[in-house]
Short mmCIF file of C-alpha atoms and ligand atoms in Angstrom, two decimals:
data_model
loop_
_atom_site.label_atom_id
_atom_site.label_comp_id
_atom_site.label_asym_id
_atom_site.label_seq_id
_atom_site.Cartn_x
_atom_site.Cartn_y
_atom_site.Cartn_z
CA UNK A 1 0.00 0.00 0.00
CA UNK A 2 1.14 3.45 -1.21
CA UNK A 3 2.30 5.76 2.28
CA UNK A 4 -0.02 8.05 4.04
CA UNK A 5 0.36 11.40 3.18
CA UNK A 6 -0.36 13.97 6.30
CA UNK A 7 -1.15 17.64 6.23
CA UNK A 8 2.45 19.49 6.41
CA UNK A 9 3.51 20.19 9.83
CA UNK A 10 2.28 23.04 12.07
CA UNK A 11 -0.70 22.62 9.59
CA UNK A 12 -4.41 21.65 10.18
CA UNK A 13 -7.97 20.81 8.25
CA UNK A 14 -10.55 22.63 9.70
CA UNK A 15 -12.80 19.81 9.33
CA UNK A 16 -17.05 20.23 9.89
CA UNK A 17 -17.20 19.89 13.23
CA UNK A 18 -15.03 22.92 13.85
CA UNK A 19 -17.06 25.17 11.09
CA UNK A 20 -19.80 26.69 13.53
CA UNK A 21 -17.16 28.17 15.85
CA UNK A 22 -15.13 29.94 12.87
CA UNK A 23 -17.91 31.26 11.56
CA UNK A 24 -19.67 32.43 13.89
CA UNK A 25 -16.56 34.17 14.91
CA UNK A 26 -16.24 35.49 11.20
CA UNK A 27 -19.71 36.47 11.29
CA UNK A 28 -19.91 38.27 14.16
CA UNK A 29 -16.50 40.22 13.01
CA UNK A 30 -17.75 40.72 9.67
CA UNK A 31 -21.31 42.26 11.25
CA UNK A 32 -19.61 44.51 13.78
CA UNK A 33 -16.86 45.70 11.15
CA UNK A 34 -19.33 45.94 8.56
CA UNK A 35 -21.62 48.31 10.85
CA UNK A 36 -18.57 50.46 11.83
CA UNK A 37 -17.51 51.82 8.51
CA UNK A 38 -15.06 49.17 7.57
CA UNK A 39 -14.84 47.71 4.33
CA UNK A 40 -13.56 44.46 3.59
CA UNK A 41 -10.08 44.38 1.97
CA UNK A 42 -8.39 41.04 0.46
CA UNK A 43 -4.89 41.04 -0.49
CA UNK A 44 -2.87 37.97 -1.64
CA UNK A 45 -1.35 35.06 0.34
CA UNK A 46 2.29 36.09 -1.13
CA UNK A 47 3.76 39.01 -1.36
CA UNK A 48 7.50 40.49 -2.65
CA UNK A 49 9.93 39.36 -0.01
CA UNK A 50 10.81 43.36 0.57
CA UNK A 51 7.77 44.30 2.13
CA UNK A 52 7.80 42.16 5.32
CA UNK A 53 11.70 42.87 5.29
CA UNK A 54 10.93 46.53 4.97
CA UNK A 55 7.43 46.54 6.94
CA UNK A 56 7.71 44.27 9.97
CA UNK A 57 11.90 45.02 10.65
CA UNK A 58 14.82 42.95 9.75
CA UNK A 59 15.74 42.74 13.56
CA UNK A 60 12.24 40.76 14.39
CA UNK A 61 11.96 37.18 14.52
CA UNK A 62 9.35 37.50 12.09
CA UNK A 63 11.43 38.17 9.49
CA UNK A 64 14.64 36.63 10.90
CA UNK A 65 13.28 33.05 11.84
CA UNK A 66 9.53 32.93 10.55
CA UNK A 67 9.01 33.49 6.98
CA UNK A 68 7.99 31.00 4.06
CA UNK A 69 10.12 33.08 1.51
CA UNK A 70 10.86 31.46 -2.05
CA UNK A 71 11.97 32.05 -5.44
CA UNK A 72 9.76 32.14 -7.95
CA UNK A 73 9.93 30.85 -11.56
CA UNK A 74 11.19 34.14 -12.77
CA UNK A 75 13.54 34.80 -9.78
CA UNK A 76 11.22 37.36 -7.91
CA UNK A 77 11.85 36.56 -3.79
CA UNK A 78 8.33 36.02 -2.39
CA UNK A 79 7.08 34.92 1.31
CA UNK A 80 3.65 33.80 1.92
CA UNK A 81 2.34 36.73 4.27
CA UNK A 82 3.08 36.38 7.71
CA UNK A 83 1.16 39.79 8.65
CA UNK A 84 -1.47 41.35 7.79
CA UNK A 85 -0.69 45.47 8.35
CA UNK A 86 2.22 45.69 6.00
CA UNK A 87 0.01 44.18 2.58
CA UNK A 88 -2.69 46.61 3.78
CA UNK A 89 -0.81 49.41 3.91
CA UNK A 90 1.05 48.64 0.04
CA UNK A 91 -2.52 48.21 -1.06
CA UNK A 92 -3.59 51.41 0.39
CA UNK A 93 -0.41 53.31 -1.27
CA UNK A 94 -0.19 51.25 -4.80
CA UNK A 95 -4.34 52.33 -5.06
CA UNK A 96 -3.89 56.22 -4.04
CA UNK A 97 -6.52 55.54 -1.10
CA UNK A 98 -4.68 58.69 0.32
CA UNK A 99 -7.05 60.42 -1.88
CA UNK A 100 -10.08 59.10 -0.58
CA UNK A 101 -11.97 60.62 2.83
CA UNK A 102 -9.43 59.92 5.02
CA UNK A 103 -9.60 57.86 7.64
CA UNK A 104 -10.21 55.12 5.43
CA UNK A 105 -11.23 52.38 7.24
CA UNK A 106 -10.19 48.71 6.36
CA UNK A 107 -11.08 45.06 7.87
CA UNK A 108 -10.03 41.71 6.51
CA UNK A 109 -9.79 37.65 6.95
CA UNK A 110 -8.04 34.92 5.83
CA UNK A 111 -4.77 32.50 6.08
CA UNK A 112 -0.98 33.92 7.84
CA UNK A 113 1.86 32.24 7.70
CA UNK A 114 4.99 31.07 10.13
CA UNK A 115 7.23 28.93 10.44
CA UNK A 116 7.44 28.68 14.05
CA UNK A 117 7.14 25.40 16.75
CA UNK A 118 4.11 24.37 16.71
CA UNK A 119 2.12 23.88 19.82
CA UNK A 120 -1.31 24.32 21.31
CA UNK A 121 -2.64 27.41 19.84
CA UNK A 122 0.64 27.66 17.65
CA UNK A 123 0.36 26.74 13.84
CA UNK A 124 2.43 27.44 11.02
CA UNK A 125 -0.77 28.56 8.64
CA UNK A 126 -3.24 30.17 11.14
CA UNK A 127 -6.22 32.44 10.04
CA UNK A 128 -6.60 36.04 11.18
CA UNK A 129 -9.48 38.72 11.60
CA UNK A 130 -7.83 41.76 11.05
CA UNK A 131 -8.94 45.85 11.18
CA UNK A 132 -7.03 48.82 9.93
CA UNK A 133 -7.48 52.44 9.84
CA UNK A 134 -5.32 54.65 7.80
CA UNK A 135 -4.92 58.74 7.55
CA UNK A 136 -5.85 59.64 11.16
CA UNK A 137 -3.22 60.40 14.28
CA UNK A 138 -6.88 61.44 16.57
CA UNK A 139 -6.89 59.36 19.81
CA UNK A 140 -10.12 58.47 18.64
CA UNK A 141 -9.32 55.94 16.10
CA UNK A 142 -7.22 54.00 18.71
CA UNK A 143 -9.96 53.86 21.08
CA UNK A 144 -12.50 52.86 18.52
CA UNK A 145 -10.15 50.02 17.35
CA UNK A 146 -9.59 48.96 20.99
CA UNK A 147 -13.52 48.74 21.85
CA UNK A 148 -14.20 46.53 18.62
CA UNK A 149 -12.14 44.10 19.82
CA UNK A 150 -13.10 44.45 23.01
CA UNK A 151 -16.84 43.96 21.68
CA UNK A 152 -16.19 41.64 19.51
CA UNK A 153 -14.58 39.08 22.59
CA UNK A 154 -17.76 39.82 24.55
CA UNK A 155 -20.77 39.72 22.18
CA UNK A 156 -19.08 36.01 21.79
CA UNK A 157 -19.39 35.74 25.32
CA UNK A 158 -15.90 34.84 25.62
CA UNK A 159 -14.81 35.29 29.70
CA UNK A 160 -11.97 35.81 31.22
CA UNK A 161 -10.33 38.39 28.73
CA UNK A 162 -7.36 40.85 29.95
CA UNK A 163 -6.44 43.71 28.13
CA UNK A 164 -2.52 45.10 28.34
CA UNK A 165 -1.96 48.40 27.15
CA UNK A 166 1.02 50.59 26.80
CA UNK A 167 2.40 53.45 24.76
CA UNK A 168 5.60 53.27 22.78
CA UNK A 169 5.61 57.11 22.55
CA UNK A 170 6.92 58.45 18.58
CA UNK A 171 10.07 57.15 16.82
CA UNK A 172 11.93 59.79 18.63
CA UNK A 173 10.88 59.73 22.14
CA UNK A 174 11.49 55.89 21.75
CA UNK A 175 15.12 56.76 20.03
CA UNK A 176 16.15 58.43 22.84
CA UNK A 177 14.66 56.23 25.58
CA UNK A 178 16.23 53.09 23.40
CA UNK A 179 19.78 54.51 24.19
CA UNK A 180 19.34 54.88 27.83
CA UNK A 181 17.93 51.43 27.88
CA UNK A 182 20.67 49.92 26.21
CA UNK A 183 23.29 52.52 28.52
CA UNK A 184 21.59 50.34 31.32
CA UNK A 185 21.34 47.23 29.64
CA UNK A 186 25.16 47.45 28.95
CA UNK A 187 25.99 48.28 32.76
CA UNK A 188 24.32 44.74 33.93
CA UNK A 189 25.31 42.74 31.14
CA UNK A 190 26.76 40.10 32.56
CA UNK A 191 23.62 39.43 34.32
CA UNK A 192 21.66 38.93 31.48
CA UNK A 193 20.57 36.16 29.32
CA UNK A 194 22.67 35.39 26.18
CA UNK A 195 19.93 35.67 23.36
CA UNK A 196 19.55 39.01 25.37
CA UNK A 197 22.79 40.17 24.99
CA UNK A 198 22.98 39.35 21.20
CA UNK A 199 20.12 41.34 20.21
CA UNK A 200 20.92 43.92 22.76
CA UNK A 201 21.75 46.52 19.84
CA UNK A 202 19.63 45.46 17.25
CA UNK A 203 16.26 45.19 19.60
CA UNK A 204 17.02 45.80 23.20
CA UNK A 205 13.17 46.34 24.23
CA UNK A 206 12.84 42.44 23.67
CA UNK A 207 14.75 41.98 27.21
CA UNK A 208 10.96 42.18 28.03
CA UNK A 209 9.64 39.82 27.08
CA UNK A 210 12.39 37.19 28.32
CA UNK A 211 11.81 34.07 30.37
CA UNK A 212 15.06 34.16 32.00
CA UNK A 213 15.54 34.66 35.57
CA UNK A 214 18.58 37.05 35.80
CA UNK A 215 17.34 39.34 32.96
CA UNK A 216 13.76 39.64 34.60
CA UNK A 217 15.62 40.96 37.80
CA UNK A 218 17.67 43.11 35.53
CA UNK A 219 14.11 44.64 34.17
CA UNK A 220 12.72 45.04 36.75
CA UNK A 221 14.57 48.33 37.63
CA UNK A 222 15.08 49.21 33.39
CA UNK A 223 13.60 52.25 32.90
CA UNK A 224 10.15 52.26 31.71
CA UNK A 225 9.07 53.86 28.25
CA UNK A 226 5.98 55.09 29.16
CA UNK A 227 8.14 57.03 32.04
CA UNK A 228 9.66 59.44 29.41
CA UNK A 229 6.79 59.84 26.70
CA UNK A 230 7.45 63.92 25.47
CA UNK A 231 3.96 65.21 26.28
CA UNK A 232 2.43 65.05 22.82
CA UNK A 233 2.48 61.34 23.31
CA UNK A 234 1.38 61.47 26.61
CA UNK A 235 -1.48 63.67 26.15
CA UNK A 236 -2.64 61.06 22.83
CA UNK A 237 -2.25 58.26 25.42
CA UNK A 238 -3.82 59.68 28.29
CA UNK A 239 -7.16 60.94 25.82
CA UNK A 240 -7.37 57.27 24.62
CA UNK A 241 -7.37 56.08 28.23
CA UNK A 242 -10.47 58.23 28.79
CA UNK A 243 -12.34 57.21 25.91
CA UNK A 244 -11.66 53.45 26.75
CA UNK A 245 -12.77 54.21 30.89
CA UNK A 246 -15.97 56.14 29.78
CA UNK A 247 -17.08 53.00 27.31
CA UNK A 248 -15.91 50.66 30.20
CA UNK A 249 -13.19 48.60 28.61
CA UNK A 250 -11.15 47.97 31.26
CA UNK A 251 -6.93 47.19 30.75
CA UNK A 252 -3.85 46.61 32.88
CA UNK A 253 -1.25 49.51 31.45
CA UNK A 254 1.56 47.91 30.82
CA UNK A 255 4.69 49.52 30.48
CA UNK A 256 6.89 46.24 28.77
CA UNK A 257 4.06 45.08 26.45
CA UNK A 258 6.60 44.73 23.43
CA UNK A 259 4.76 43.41 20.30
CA UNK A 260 6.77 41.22 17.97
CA UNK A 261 6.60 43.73 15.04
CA UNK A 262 9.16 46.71 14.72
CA UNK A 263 6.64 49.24 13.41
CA UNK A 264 4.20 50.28 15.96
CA UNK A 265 4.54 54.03 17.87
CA UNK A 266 2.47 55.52 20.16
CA UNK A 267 -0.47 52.89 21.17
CA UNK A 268 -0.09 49.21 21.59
CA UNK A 269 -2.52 46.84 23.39
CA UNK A 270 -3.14 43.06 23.46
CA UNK A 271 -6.04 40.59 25.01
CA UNK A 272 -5.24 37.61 26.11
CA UNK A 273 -7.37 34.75 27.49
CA UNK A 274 -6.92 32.96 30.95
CA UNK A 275 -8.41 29.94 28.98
CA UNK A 276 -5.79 29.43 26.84
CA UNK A 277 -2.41 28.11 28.52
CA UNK A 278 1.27 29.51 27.13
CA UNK A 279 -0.29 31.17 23.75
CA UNK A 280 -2.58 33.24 25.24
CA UNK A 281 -2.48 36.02 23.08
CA UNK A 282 -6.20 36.35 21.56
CA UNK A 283 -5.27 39.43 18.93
CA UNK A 284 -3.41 42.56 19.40
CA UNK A 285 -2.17 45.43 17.52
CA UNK A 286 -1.47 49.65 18.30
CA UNK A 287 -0.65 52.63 15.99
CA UNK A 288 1.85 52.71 13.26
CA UNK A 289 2.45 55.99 12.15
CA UNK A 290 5.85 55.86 10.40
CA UNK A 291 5.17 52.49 8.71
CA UNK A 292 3.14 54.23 5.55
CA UNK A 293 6.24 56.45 4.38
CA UNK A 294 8.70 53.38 5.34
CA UNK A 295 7.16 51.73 2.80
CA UNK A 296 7.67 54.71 0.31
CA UNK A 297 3.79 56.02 0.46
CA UNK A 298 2.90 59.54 1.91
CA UNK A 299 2.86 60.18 5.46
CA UNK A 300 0.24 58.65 7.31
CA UNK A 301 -0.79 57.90 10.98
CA UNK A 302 -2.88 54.44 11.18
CA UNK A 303 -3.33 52.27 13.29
CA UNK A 304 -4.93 48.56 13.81
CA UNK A 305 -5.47 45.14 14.83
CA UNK A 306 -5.20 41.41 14.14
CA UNK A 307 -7.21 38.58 16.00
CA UNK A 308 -6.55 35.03 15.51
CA UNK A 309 -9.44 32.74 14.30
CA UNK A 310 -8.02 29.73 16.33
CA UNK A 311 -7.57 31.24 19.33
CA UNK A 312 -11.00 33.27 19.31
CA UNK A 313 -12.11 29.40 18.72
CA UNK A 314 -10.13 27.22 21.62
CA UNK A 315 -11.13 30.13 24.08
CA UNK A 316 -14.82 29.92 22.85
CA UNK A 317 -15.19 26.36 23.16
CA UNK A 318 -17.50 23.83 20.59
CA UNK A 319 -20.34 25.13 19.08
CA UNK A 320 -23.26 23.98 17.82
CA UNK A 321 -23.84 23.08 14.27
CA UNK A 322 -26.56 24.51 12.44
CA UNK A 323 -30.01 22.96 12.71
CA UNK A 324 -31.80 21.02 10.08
CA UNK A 325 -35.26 21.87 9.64
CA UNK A 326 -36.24 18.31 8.01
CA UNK A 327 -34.69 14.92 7.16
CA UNK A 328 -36.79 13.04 4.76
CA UNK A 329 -37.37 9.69 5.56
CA UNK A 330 -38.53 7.23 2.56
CA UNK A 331 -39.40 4.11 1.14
CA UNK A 332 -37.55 2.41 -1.53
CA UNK A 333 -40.78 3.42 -4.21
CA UNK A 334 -40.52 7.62 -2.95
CA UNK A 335 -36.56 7.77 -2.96
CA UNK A 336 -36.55 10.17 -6.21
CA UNK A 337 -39.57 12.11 -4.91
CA UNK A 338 -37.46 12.45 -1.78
CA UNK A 339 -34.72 14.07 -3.47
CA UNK A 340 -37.30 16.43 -5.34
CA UNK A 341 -39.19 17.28 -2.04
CA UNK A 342 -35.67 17.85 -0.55
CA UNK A 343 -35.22 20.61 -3.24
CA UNK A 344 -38.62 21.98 -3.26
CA UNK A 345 -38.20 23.00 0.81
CA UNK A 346 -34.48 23.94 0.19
CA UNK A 347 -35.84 26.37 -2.49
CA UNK A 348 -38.11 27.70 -0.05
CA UNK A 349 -35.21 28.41 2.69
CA UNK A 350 -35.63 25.45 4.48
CA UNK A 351 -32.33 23.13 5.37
CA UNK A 352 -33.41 20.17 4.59
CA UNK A 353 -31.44 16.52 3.75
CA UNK A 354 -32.49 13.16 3.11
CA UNK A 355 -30.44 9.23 2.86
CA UNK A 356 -28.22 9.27 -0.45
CA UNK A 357 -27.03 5.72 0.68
CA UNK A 358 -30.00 3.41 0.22
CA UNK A 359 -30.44 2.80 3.24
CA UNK A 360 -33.09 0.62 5.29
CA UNK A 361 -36.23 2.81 6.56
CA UNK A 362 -35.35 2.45 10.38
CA UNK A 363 -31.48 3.20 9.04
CA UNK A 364 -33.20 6.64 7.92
CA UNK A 365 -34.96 6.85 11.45
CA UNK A 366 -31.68 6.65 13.12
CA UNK A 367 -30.05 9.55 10.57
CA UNK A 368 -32.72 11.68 11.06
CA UNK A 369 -32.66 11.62 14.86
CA UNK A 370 -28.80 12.14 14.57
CA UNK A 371 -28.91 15.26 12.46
CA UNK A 372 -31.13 16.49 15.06
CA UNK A 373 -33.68 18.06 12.43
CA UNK A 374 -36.69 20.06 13.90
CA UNK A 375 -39.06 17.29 11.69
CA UNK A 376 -38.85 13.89 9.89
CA UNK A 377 -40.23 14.06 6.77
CA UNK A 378 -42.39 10.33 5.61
CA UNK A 379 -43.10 9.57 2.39
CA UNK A 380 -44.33 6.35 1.37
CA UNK A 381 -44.71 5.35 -2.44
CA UNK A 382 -47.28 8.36 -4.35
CA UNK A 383 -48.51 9.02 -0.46
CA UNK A 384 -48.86 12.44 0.61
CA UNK A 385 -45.70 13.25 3.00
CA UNK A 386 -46.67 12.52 6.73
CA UNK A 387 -44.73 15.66 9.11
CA UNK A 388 -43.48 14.48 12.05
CA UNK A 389 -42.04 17.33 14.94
CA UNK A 390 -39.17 15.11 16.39
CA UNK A 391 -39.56 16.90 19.75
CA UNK A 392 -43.62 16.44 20.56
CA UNK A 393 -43.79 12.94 18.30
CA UNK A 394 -47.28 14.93 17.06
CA UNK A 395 -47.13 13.39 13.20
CA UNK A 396 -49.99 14.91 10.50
CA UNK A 397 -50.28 14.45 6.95
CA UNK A 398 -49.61 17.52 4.56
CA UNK A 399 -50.09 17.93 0.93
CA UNK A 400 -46.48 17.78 -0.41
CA UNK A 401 -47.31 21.05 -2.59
CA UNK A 402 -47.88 22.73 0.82
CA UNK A 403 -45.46 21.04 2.77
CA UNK A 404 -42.59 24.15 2.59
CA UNK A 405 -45.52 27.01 3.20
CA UNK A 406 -46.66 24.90 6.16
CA UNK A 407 -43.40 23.96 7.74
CA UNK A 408 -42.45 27.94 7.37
CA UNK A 409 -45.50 28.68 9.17
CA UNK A 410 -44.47 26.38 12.00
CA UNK A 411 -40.88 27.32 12.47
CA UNK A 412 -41.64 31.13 12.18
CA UNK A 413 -44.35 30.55 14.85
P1 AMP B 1 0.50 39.20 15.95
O1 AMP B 1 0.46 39.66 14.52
O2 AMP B 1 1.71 38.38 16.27
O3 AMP B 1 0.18 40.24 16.94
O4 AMP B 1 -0.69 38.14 16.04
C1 AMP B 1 -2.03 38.53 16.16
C2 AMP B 1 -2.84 37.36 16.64
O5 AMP B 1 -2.76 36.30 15.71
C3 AMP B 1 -2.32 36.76 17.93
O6 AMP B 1 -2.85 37.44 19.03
C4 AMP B 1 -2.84 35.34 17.84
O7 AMP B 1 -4.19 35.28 18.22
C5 AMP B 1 -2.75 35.06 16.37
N1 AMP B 1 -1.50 34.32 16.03
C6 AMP B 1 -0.27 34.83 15.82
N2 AMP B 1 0.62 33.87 15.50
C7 AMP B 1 -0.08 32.71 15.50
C8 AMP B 1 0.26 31.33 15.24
N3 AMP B 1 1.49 30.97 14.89
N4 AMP B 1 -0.72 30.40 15.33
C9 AMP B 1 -1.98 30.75 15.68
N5 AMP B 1 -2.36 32.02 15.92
C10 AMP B 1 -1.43 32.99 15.84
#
């Protein structure tokens, strides 16, 4: 026998079963996004290498560790996307959305890519909900951002949510506060980690976000970022706080929330579930300001998110499937007039299904109590169809040109 062939590593099929989770996630982004402004944006899976290398920062492990790059057939270096802000933003420059009402506001779905160890909650393709908003420095748009996500968690009735919030301050503020950290960095060295210590010029804030013992000691006297904001950023920051306490959205400021991504200034936040174990991390983002002219467009403030689908979904739990309104049951004689009946109640809006496996009549019982339809449909050679409510056993007979109208009626009741 030939080998089994498995989906790549760090992969996954999101079979049935997991479908009413994702999409009711999807759904409930796409509604709330949707009724906000935000209009959906798809970009493609791949992009030229030099965006991400450009857009995320050559000193992140993004770009460094993570990427699927490749050569194409006619030598162009392309990496399946493993972020979603960067392609947004060369769409929004490459299509002169500059020139539209600005903000303009953005939201999109679909597959990222990784290559990191996989592990609960980890994957090397994972799908993301994501939400932009370009051409606007107000405090407002930060906020607004902030509270969709925040709404979004709880109109899925996900508990147990934290929100971490922090300001990087502007590129300079965070130029100058970079130098004193590494000044201090530098004067405890040898106390620090050795990953630490390499990356200590090209990304010192990472010394964050380390696990090891002697550098957490080490940070916990660093001077804090959010300590030396100039008061431009400080007054942004402190007017998004107060739009976030008068809608409620509580956070825990956070002065070494470092996100993985070089670009962000000013704002950054991140939820995270207690329900989820090491990869907690439900979606996150801040402001980018400098990103749009990095990347050789005009100057523009934006800012945004990115949520991950499989998170949202191992925080949220199973869901239940869809329910089927009717599951025809027949004899061998009605089998065709099954299929058309099935059709005639679909056409009506009506999720309906019936045995495509020849099965035995009490085989059919058994299918139709495990689809858990609303009704069993019976039709017996040219009988009229007999409707039976699986809940209340009550059965009646109803003229199968009537049937659809009828069961409508009843549903709708
Ligand atoms: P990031 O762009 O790293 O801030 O990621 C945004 C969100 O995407 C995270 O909060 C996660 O929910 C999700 N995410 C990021 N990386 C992965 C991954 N490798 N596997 C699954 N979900 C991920």
């Amino acid at each position: 026998m030939a080998e089994k062939l498995k989906a790549p590593r760090g992969t996954f099929d999101a079979l049935p079963e997991s479908q009413p989770a994702r999409q009711r996630i999807e759904g409930q982004a796409r509604k709330m996004l949707e009724a906000s402004g935000y209009g959906r944006i798809e970009t493609p899976a791949f992009e030229d290498t030099e965006l991400f290398a450009r857009g995320v920062g050559g000193s992140t492990d993004i770009v460094q560790k993570q990427m699927f790059s490749f050569t194409d057939q006619g030598g162009r270096e392309l990496t399946l996307r493993p972020e979603g802000t960067a392609p947004v933003c060369r769409a929004y420059i490459e299509h002169g959305m500059h020139k539209l009402p600005q903000p303009v506001k953005l939201w999109y779905a679909g597959p990222y890519f990784r290559h990191e160890r996989p592990q609960a909650g980890r994957f090397r393709q994972f799908n993301q909900i994501g939400a932009e908003v370009m051409g606007s420095d107000s405090p407002l748009v930060d906020a607004e951002l902030i509270v969709l996500l925040h709404d979004l968690f709880t109109d899925l009735g996900i508990e147990g949510t934290r929100l971490r919030l922090g300001s990087l301050g502007t590129a300079e503020t965070r130029r100058a506060y970079l130098e004193e950290l590494t000044t201090y960095l530098r004067s405890r060295e040898s106390e620090l980690s050795k990953e630490v210590v390499a990356r200590l010029d090209s990304n010192p804030l990472r010394a964050f976000d380390s696990d090891d013992e002697g550098t957490q000691t080490v940070m916990a006297d660093a001077p804090k970022l959010m300590d030396r904001l100039d008061s431009a950023d400080a007054d942004h920051f402190a007017h998004v706080r107060s739009l976030l306490d008068e809608q409620g959205v509580s956070y825990d400021l956070d002065p070494t929330l470092v996100r993985g991504l070089d670009y962000y200034t000013r704002t950054v936040f991140e939820f995270e579930s207690s329900k989820l174990g090491a990869q907690a991390a439900l979606g996150g983002g801040g402001r980018y300001d400098g990103l749009m002219s990095q990347l050789g467009g005009p100057d523009t403030p934006a800012a945004g998110w990115g949520a991950g689908i499989e998170r949202i979904a191992l925080a949220l739990g199973e869901q239940e499937p869809p329910r089927l309104d009717a599951f025809i049951v027949a004899d061998d004689a009605a089998r065709d007039r099954a299929l058309a009946l099935a059709f005639d109640l679909r056409r009506h809006g009506l999720a309906a299904d019936l045995d495509l496996a020849e099965r035995s009549a009490k085989g059919q019982m058994k299918q139709a109590d495990r689809s858990g339809a609303r009704y069993a449909v019976f039709l017996e050679g040219e009988g009229e169809p007999q409707l039976r409510a699986m809940e209340s056993g009550e059965q009646r007979q109803v003229a199968a040109a009537e049937l659809a109208t009828h069961m409508r009626k009843a549903i709708n009741s």
